[in-house]
mmCIF file of C-alpha atoms in Angstrom:
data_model
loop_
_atom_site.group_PDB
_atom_site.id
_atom_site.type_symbol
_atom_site.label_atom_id
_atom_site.label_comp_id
_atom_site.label_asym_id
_atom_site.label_seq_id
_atom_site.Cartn_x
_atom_site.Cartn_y
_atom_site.Cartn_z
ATOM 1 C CA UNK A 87 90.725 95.745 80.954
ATOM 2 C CA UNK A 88 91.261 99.387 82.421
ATOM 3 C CA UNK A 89 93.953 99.312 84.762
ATOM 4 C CA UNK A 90 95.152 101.896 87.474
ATOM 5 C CA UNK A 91 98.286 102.044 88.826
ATOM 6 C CA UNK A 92 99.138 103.211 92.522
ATOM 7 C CA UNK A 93 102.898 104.307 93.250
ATOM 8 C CA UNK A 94 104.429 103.649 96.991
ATOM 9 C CA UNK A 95 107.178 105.977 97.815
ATOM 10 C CA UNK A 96 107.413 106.550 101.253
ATOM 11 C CA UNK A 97 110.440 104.573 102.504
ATOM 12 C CA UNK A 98 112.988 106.594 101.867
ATOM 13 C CA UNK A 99 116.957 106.682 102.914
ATOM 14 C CA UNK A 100 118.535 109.932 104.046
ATOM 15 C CA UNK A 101 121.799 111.961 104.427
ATOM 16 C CA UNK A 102 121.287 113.383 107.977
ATOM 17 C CA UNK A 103 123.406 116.853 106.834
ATOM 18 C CA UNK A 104 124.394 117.488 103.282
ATOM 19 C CA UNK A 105 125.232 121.277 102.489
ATOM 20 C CA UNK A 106 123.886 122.804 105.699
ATOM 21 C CA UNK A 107 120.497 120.536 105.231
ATOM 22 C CA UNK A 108 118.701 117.819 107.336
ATOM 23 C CA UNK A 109 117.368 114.723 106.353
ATOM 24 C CA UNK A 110 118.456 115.019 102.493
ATOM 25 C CA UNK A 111 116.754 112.454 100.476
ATOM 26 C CA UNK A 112 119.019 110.000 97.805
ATOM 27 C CA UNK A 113 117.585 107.169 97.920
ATOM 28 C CA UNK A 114 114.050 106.249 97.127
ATOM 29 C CA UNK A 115 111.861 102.418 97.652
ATOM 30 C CA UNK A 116 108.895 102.419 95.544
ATOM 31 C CA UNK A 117 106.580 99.719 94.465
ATOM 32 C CA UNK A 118 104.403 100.055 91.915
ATOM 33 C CA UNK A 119 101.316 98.504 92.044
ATOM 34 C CA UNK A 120 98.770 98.173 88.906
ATOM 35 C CA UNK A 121 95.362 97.166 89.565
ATOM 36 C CA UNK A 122 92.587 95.722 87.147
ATOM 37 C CA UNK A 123 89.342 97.367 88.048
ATOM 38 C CA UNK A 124 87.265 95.104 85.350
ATOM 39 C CA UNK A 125 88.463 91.558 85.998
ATOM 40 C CA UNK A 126 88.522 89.373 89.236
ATOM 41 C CA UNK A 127 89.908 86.502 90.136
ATOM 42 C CA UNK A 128 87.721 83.241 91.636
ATOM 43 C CA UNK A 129 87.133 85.226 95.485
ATOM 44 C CA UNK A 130 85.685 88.654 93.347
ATOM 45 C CA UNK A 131 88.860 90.665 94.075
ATOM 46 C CA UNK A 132 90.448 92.790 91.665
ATOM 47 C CA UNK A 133 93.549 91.153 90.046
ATOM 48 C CA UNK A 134 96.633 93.285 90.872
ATOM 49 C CA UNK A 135 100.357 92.965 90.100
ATOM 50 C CA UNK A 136 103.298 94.823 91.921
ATOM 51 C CA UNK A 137 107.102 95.665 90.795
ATOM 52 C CA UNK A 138 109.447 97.426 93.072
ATOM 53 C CA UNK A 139 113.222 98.455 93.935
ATOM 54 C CA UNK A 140 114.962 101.950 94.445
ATOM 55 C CA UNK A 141 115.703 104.549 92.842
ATOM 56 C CA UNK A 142 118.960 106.940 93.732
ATOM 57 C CA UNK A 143 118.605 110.588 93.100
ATOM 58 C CA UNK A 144 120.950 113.370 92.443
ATOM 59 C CA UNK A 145 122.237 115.390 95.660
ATOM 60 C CA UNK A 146 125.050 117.261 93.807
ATOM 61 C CA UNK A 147 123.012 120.636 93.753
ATOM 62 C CA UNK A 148 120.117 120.785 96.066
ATOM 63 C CA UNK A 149 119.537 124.902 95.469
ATOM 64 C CA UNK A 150 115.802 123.924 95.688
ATOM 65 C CA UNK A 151 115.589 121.953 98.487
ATOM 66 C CA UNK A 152 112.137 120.938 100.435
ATOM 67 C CA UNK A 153 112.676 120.401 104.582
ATOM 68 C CA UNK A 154 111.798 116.597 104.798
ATOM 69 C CA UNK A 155 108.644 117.520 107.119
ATOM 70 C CA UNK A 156 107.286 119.859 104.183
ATOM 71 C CA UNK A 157 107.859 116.732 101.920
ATOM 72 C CA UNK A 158 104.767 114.844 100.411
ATOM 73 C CA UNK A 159 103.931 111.640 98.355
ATOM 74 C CA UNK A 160 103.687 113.891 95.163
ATOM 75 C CA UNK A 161 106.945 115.234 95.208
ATOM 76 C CA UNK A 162 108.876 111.804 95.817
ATOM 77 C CA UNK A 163 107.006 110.158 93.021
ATOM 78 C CA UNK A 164 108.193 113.041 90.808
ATOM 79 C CA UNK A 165 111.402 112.683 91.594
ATOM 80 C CA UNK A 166 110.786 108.990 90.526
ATOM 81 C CA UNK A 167 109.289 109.448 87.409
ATOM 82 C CA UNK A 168 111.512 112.434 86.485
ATOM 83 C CA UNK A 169 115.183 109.749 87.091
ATOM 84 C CA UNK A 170 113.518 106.862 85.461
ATOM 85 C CA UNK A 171 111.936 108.851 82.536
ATOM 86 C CA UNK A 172 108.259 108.764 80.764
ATOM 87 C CA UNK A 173 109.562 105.895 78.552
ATOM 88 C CA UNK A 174 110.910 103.775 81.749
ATOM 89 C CA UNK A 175 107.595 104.218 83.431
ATOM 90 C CA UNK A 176 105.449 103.139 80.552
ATOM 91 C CA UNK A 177 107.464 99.757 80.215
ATOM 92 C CA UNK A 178 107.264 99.310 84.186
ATOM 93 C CA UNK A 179 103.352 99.864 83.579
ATOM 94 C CA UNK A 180 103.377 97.793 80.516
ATOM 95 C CA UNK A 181 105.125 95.098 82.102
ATOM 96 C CA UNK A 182 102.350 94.896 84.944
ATOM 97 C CA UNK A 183 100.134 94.861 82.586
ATOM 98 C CA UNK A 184 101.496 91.602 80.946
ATOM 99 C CA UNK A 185 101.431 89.947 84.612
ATOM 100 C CA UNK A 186 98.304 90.852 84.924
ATOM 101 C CA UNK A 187 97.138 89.437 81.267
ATOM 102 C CA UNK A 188 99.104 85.964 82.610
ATOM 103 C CA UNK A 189 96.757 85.947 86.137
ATOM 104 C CA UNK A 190 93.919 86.299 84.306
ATOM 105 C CA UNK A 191 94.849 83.413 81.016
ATOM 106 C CA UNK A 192 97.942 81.616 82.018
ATOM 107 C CA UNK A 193 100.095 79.797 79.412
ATOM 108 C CA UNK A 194 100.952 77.385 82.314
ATOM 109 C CA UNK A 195 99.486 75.681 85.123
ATOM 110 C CA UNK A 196 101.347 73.853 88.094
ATOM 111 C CA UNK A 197 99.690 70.714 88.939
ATOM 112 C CA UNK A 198 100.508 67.723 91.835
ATOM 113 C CA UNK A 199 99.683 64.326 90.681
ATOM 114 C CA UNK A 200 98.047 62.618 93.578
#
C-alpha cells in the first residue's frame, strides 16, 4: 500500500494589527488528507482518509514576519509541522493509515435485515 498524504492549510484566522503588522496569522485549519495510490474501492477510486482541526501558533515575537500576500501553502504547513512536531505528524499519518487499512478489510459490517 504506498500512501501519499496532501496537507490543506489555507483557512486561516488573523489578528488584523499585532506589533505594527497586518493580517498576523495565529490560528491555522488544516486537514490532512492521506491517499492510497495502490488500492481502490468497488467504483476504481483511490481509497482516501482525512483528519483535521487547528492549530494555534505563537505571535509573541514575530521579528521574522512574512506580509500575508507574500504568504504561501509551504510556509503555513511549516508552521504546522514545526507546533505539532515530527513525532505528532507521523501518528496523524499513521493513524490515516489505520483508517485506511479498515476501508479496505473492515472488522465490522453494518447490515439492515429486510
Amino acid at each position: 500500500m504506498a500512501i501519499g498524504y496532501t496537507w490543506n492549510v489555507s483557512t486561516v484566522d488573523t489578528y488584523p494589527t499585532l506589533d505594527g503588522n497586518a493580517d498576523v496569522v495565529y490560528n491555522v485549519h488544516w486537514i490532512l488528507t492521506a491517499k492510497d495510490d495502490t488500492n481502490k474501492d468497488a467504483d476504481g477510486n483511490n481509497w482516501t482518509a482525512t483528519s483535521y482541526g487547528t492549530c494555534g501558533l505563537d505571535t509573541s515575537e514575530i521579528s521574522s514576519f512574512k506580509a500575508f500576500k507574500d504568504l504561501k501553502a509551504s510556509d503555513v504547513q511549516a508552521w504546522v509541522e514545526a507546533v505539532f512536531g515530527a513525532d505528532d505528524v507521523a501518528a496523524k499519518k499513521a493513524a490515516l493509515d489505520a483508517k485506511i487499512a479498515l476501508l479496505i478489510t473492515p472488522t465490522s459490517v453494518t447490515k439492515t435485515i429486510g
